[in-house]
Coordinates of C-alpha atoms and ligand atoms in Angstrom, one line a residue:
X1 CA 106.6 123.7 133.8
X2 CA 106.2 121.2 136.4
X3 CA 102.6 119.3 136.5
X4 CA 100.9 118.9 140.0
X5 CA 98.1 115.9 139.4
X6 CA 95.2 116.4 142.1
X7 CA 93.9 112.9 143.3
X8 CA 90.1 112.6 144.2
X9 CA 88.4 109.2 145.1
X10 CA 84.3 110.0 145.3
X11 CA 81.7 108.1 146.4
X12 CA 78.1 109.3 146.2
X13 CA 79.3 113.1 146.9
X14 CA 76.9 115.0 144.4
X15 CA 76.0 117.3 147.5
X16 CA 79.5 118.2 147.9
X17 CA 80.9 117.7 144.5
X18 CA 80.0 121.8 143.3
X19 CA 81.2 123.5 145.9
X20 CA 84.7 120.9 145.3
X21 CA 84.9 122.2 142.0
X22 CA 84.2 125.4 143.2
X23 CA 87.6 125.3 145.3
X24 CA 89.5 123.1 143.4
X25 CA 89.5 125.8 140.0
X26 CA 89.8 128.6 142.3
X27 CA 93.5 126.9 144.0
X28 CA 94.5 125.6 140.2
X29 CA 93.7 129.7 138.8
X30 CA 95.4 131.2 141.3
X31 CA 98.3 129.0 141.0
X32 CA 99.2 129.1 137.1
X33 CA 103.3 128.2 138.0
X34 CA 102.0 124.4 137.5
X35 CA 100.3 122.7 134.8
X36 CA 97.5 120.9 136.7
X37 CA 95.3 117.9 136.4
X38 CA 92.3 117.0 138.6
X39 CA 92.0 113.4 138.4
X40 CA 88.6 112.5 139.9
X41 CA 88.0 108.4 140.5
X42 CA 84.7 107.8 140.8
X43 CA 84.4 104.3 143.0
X44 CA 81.3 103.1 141.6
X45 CA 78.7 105.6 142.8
X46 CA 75.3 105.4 142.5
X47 CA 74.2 108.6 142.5
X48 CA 74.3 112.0 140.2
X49 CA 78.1 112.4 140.8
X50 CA 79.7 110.6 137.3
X51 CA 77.4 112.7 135.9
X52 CA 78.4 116.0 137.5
X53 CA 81.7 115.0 136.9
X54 CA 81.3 114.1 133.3
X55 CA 80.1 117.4 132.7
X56 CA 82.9 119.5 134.3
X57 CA 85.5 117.6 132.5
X58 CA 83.6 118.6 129.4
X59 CA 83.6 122.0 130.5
X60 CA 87.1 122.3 131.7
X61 CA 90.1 119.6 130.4
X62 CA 92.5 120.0 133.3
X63 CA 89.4 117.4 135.3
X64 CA 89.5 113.8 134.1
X65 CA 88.1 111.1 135.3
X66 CA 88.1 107.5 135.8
X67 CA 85.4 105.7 136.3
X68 CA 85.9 102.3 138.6
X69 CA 83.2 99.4 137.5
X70 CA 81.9 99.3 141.0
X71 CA 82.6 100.4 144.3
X72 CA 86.0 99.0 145.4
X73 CA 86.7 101.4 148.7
X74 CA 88.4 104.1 148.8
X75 CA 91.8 102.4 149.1
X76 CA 91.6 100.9 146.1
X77 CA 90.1 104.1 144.4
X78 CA 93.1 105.9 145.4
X79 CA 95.6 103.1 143.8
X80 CA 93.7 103.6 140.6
X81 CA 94.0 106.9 140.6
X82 CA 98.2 106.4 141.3
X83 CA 98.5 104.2 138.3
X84 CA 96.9 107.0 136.1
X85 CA 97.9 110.4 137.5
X86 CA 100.3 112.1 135.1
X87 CA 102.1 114.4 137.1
X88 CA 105.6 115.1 138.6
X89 CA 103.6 115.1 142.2
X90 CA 100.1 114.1 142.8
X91 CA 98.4 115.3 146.2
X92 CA 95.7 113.1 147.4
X93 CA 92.3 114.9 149.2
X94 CA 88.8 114.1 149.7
X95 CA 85.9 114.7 147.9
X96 CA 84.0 116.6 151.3
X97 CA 86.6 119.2 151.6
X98 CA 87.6 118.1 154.9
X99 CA 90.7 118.5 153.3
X100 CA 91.3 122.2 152.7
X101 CA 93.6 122.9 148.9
X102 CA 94.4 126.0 150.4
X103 CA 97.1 123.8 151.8
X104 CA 98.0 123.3 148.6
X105 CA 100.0 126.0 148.0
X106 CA 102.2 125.2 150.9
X107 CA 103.0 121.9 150.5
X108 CA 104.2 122.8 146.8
X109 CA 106.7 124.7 148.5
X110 CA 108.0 122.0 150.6
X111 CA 108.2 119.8 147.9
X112 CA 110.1 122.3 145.6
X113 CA 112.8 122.1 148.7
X114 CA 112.8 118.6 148.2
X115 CA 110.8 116.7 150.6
X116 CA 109.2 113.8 148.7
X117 CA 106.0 113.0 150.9
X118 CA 104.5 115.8 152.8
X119 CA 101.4 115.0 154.8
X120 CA 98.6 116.4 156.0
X121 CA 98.5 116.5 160.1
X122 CA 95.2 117.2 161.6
X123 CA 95.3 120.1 164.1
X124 CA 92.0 119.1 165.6
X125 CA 89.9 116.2 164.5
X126 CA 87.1 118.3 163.9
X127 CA 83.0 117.4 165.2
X128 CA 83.5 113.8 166.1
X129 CA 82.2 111.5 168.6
X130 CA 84.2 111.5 171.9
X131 CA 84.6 107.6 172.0
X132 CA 85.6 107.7 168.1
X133 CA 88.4 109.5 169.0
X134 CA 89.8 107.6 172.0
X135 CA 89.4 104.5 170.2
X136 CA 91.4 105.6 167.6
X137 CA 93.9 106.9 169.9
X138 CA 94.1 103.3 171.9
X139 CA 94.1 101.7 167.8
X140 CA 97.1 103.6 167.1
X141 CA 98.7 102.8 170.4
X142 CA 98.0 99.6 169.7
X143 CA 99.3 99.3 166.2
X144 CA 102.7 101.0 167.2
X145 CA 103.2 98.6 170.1
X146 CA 103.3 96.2 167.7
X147 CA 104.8 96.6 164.6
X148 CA 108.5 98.1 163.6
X149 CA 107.4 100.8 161.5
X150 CA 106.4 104.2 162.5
X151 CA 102.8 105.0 163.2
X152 CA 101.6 108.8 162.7
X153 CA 98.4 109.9 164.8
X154 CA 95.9 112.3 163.0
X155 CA 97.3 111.6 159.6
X156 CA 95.0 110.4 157.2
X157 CA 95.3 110.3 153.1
X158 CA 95.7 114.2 152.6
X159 CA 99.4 114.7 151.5
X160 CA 101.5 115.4 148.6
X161 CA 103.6 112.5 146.8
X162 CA 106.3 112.9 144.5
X163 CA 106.6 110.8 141.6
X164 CA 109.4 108.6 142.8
X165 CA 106.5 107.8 145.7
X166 CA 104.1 107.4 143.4
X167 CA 106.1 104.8 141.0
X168 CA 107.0 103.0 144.5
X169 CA 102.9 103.1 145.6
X170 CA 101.9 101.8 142.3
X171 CA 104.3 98.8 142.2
X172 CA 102.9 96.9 145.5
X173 CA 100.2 95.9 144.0
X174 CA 98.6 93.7 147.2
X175 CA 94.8 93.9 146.6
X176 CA 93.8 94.4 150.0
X177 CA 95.6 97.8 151.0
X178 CA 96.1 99.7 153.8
X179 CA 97.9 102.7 152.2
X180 CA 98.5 104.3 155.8
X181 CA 101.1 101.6 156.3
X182 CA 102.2 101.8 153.1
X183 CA 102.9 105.6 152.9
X184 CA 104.6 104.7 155.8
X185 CA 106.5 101.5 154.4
X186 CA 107.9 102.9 151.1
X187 CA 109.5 105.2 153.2
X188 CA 111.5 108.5 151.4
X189 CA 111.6 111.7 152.2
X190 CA 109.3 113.4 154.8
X191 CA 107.9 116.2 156.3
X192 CA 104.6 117.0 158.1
X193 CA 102.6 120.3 157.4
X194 CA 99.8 121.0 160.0
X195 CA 96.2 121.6 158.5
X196 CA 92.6 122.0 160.1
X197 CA 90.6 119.8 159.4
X198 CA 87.0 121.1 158.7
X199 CA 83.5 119.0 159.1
X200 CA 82.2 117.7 156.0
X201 CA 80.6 120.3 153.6
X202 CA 77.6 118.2 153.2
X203 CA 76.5 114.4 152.8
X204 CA 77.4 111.7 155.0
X205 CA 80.1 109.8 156.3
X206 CA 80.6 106.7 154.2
X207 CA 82.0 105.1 157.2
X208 CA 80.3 103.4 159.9
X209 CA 82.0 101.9 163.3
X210 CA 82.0 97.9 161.6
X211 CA 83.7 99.3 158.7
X212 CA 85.9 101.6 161.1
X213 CA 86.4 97.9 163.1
X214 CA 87.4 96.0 159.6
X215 CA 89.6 98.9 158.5
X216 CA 91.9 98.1 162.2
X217 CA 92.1 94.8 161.6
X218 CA 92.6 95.1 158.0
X219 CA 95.7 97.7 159.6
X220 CA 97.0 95.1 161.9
X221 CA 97.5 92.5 159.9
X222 CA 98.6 94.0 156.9
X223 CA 101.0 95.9 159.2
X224 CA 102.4 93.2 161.5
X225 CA 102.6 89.4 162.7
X226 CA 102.4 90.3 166.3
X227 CA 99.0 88.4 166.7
X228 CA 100.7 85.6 165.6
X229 CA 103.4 85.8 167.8
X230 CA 100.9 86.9 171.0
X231 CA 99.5 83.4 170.1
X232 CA 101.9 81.6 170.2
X233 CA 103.5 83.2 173.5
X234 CA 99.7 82.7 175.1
X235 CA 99.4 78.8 173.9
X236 CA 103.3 78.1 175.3
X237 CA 102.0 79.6 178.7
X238 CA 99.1 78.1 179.0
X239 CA 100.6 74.3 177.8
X240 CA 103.1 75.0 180.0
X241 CA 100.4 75.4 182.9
X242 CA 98.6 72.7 182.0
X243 CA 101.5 70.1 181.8
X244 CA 102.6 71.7 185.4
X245 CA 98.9 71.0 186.4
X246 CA 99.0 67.1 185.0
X247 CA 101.4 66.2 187.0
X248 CA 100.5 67.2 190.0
X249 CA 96.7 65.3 189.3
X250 CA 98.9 62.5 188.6
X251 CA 101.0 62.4 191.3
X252 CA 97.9 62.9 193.7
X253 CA 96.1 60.3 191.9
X254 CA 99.3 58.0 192.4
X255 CA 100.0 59.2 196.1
X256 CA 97.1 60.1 197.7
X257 CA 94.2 58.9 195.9
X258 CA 91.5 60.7 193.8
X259 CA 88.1 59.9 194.9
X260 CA 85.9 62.8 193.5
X261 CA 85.0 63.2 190.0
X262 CA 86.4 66.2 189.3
X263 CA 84.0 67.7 187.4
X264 CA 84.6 71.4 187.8
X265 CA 88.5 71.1 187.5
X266 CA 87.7 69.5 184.1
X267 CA 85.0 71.9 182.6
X268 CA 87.2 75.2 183.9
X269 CA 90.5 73.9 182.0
X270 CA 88.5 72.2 179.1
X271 CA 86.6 76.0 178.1
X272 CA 90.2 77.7 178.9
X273 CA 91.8 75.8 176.5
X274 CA 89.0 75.6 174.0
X275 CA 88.7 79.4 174.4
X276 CA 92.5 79.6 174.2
X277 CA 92.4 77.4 171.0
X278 CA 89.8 79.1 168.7
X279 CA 91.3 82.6 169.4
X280 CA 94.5 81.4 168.0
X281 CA 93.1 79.5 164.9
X282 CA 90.6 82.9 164.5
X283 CA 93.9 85.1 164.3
X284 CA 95.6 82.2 162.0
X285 CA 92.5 82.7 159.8
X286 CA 92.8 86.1 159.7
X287 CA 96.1 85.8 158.0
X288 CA 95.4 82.8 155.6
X289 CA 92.5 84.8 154.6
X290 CA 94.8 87.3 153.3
X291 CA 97.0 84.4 151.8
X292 CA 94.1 83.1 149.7
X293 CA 93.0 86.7 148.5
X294 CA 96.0 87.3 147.3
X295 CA 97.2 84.3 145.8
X296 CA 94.3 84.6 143.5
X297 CA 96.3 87.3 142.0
X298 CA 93.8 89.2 140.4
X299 CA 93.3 92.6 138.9
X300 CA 93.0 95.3 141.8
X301 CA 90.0 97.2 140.2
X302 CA 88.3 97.4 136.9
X303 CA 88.1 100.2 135.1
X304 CA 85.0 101.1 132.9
X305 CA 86.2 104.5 131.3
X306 CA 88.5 107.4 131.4
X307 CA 88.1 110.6 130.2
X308 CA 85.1 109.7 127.6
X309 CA 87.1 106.4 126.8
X310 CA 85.8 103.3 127.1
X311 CA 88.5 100.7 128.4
X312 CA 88.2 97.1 127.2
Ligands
LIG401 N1 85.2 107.2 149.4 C1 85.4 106.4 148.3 N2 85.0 105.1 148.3 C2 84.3 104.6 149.4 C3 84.1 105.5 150.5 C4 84.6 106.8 150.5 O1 86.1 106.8 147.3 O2 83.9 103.5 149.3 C5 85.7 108.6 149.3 C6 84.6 109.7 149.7 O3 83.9 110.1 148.6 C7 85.5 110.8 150.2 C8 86.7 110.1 150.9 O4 86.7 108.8 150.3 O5 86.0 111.6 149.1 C9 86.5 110.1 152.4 O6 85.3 109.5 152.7 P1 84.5 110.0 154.0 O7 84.4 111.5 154.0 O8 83.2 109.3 153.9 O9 85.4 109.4 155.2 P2 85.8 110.2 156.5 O10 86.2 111.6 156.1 O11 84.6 110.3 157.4 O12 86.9 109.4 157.0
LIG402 MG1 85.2 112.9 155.1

């Protein structure tokens, strides 16, 4: 019998977390052609979930847990999750249920005809701000503009990963991760299947729009060097203006004769260039930021305990 793993990242969902289990064990009963296992990674929450979650596992051993020793975003959640997920497939959803498991059923079928990633396509985005969604429209523009792999729209973590995916996700082992473009990197076998997305059953939205603006950057430069390159295309031009705009102050000095200060002149191309100069060195930093994080080479996440286990 094959073994489907469910993958659950949570952060501070005890509103939701009932009415999850609630679904979850009603997909996993009706479904009995799989061995299952719910593997819920609790990224350091500071509420009643562990507990709620300690208790159903308890109650019912196809849950486990891990439990992260502090909150390490969601990203990293669900690679800790990868590494310890035993099945042949693992589908990835969120705690809210804004990822329906009737789905589930479906995408087993796909992936019994042999597609090894099948993901989740939002019909509609659901309630969400208007300018939310057109800036996330323009991002994803953006992004595919720029860089040589393939960009989905309105595809998010909900999808279903065999394990050769799943031994491919869990050997890039950068620690700052942006598993969109990775899905999308390791490549393999895929297929979309189209799914509503509903609002969130209850709680809150652990995202807010600076978090939203680091997750974009944290895209782009994981993704691509085209900033660099923009840079470098933007400080050729403009050298190339200014050493065009030399000579000519030269030769008028030389030719005519320069009896005004020049003040203006001065100040307009001394802020350009300035300006010019800190936005390239600000995009350099960006990426020897990433250098130094991860040549520190450390440990993604820490784990504090699985299933009842302590881990040392
Ligand atoms: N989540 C997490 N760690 C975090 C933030 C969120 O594991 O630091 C989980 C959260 O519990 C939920 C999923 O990631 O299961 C999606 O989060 P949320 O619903 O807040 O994001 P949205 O659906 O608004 O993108
Ligand atoms: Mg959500």
């Amino acid at each position: 019998m094959k073994k489907v793993s469910l993958l659950i990242p949570f952060y501070n969902e005890q509103e939701v977390l009932p009415k999850l289990f609630e679904r979850v064990k009603l997909l996993v009963d009706s479904n009995l052609d799989y061995q299952w296992e719910v593997m819920l990674v609790n990224d350091g929450s500071v509420d009643n979930s562990l507990c709620m979650v300690k208790q159903m596992y308890l109650r019912d051993n196809r849950f486990r847990y891990i439990d992260l020793s502090r909150n390490f975003g969601k990203e990293v959640a669900m690679m800790a999750g990868l590494d310890y997920v035993t099945g042949d497939c693992v589908v990835i959803m969120d705690a809210d249920l804004q990822h329906p498991p009737e789905v589930i059923p479906d995408m087993l079928k796909l992936w019994e005809e042999g597609y090894d990633d099948i993901y989740g396509k939002r019909n509609s985005r659901g309630k969400e701000p208007w300018i939310r969604k057109k800036l996330s429209l323009l991002y994803y523009k953006l992004l595919q503009k720029t860089s040589h792999v393939e960009v989905l729209q309105n595809v998010g973590d909900f999808r279903l990963l065999d394990r050769i995916c799943i031994d491919a996700l869990c050997s890039m082992r950068e620690s700052q991760r942006y598993t969109k473009g990775l899905f999308q990197w390791i490549g393999f076998n895929k297929k979309e299947i189209l799914f509503n997305q509903e609002d969130r059953v209850a709680g809150n939205t652990k995202w807010n729009y600076l978090k939203l603006v680091g997750l974009a950057i944290e895209g782009i430069t994981s993704y691509t060097t085209s900033p660099l390159k923009i840079a470098t295309v933007v400080g050729l031009f403009v050298s190339m203006s200014a050493f065009t705009y030399m000579i000519y102050v030269i030769l008028k000095a030389l030719f005519i004769g320069d009896p005004v200060a020049g003040y203006p002149t001065i100040m307009v191309v001394m802020l350009f260039l300035g300006g010019v100069q800190l936005l390239s060195l600000g995009i350099i930093g960006e990426y020897i930021g990433r250098i130094f994080n991860e040549t520190k080479n450390r440990p993604v996440y820490f784990v504090r305990e699985i299933d009842g286990e302590k881990c040392n």
